[in-house]
Coordinates of C-alpha atoms in Angstrom, one line a residue:
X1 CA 60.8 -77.1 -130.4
X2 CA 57.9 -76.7 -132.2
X3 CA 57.0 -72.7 -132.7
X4 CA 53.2 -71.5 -133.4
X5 CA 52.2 -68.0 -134.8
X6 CA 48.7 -67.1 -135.2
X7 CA 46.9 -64.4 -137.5
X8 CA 43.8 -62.8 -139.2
X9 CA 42.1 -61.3 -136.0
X10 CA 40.6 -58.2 -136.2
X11 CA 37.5 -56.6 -135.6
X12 CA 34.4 -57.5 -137.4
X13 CA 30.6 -57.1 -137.4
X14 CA 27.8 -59.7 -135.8
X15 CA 27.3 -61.6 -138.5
X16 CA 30.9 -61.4 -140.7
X17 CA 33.6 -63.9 -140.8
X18 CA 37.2 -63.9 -140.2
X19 CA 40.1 -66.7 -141.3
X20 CA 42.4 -67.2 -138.4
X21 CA 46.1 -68.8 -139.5
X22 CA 48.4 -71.0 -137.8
X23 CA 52.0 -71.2 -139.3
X24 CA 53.6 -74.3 -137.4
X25 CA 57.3 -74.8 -137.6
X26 CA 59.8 -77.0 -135.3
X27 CA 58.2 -80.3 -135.7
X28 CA 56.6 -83.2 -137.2
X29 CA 53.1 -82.7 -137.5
X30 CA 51.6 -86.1 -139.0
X31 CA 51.3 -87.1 -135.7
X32 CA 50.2 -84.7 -133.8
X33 CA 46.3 -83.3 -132.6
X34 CA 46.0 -79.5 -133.3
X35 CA 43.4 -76.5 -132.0
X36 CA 42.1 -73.8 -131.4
X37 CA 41.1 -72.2 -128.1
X38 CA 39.4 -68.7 -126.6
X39 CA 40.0 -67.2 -123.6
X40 CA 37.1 -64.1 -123.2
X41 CA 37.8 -61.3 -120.8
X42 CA 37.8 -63.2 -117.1
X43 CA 37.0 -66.2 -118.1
X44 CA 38.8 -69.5 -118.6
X45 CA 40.5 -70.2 -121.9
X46 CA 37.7 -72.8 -123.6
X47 CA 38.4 -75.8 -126.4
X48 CA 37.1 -74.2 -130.1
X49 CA 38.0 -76.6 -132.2
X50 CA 40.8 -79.6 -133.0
X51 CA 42.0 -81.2 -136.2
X52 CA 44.4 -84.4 -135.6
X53 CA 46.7 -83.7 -138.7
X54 CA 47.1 -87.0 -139.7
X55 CA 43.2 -88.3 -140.9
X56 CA 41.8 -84.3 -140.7
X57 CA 39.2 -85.6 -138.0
X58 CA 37.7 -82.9 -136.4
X59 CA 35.7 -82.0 -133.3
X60 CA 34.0 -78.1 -132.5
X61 CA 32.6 -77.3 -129.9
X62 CA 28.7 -77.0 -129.7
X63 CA 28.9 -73.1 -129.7
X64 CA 30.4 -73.1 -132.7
X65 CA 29.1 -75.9 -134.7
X66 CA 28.0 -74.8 -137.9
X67 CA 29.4 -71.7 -138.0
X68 CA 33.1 -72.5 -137.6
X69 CA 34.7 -74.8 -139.9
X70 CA 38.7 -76.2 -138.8
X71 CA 41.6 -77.1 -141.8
X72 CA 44.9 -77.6 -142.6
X73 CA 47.0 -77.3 -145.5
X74 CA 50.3 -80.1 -145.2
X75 CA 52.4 -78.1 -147.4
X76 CA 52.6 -75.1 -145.7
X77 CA 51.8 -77.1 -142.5
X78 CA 49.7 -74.4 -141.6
X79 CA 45.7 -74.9 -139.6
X80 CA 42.9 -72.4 -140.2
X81 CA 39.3 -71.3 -138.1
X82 CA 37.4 -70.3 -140.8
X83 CA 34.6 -68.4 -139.0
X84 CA 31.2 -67.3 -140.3
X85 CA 28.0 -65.9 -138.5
X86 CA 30.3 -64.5 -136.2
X87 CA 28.4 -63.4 -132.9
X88 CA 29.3 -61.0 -130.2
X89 CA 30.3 -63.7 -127.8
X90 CA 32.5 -65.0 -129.6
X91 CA 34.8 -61.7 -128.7
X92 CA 37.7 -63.4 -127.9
X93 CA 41.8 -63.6 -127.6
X94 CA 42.2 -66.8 -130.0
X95 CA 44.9 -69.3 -129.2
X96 CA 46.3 -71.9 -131.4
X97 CA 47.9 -75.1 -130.0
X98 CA 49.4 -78.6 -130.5
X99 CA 49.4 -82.1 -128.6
X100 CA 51.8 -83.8 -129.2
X101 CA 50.4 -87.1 -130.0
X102 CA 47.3 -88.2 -131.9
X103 CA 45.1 -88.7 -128.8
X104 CA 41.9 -85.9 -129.1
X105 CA 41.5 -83.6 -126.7
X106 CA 39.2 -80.8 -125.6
X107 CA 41.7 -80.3 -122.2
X108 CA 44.0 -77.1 -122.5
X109 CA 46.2 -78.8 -120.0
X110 CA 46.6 -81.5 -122.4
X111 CA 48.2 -79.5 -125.1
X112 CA 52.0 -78.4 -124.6
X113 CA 52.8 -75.6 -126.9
X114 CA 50.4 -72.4 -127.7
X115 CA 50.9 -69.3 -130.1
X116 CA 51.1 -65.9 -128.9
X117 CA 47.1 -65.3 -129.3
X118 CA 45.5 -63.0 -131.6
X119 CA 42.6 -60.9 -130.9
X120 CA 39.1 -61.2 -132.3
X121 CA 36.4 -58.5 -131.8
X122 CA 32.6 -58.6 -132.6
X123 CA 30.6 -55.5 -132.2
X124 CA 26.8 -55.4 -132.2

């Protein structure tokens, strides 16, 4: 079963940058699509960003574009949300989650396992 445990959320200043980790474990990840999602205070949890592990093609979301950049690192089969010019809106719980297949996908029904969340704050 595969197992997802995200980190690096914090609190930060409009304009900063944090690194959000995703440690993945319980699988075999070559074949699989990875992201990230947000879920804002009474709102719907929205697509961020995916990364299919295999080629590293990725796709962000238009908020985000140029200002978050999505990775991974196959040895420590671990995915990162490197995120700069952060901006009070994107105040967030972040999720990390996998698909397990190569098909892309911006659809969080379409993704079957999800971390635990970590919390990112931007004050103004």
């Amino acid at each position: 079963q595969v197992q997802l445990a995200e980190s690096g959320g914090g609190l930060v200043q409009a304009g900063g940058s944090l690194r959000l980790s995703c440690a993945a474990s319980g699988g075999t990840f070559s074949s699989y699509v990875m992201g990230w999602f947000r879920q804002a205070p009474g709102k719907e949890r929205d697509f961020v960003a995916t990364i299919n592990w295999n080629d590293g093609i990725t796709d962000l979301a238009d908020s985000v574009k140029g200002r978050f950049t999505i990775s991974r690192d196959d040895a420590k089969n671990t995915m990162y949300l490197q995120m700069n010019s952060l901006k009070p809106e994107d105040t967030a719980v972040y999720y990390c989650a996998v698909k397990l297949d190569w098909r892309p996908s911006r659809e969080v029904a379409a993704f079957g396992s999800w971390g635990q969340g970590t919390q990112v704050t931007v004050s103004s």
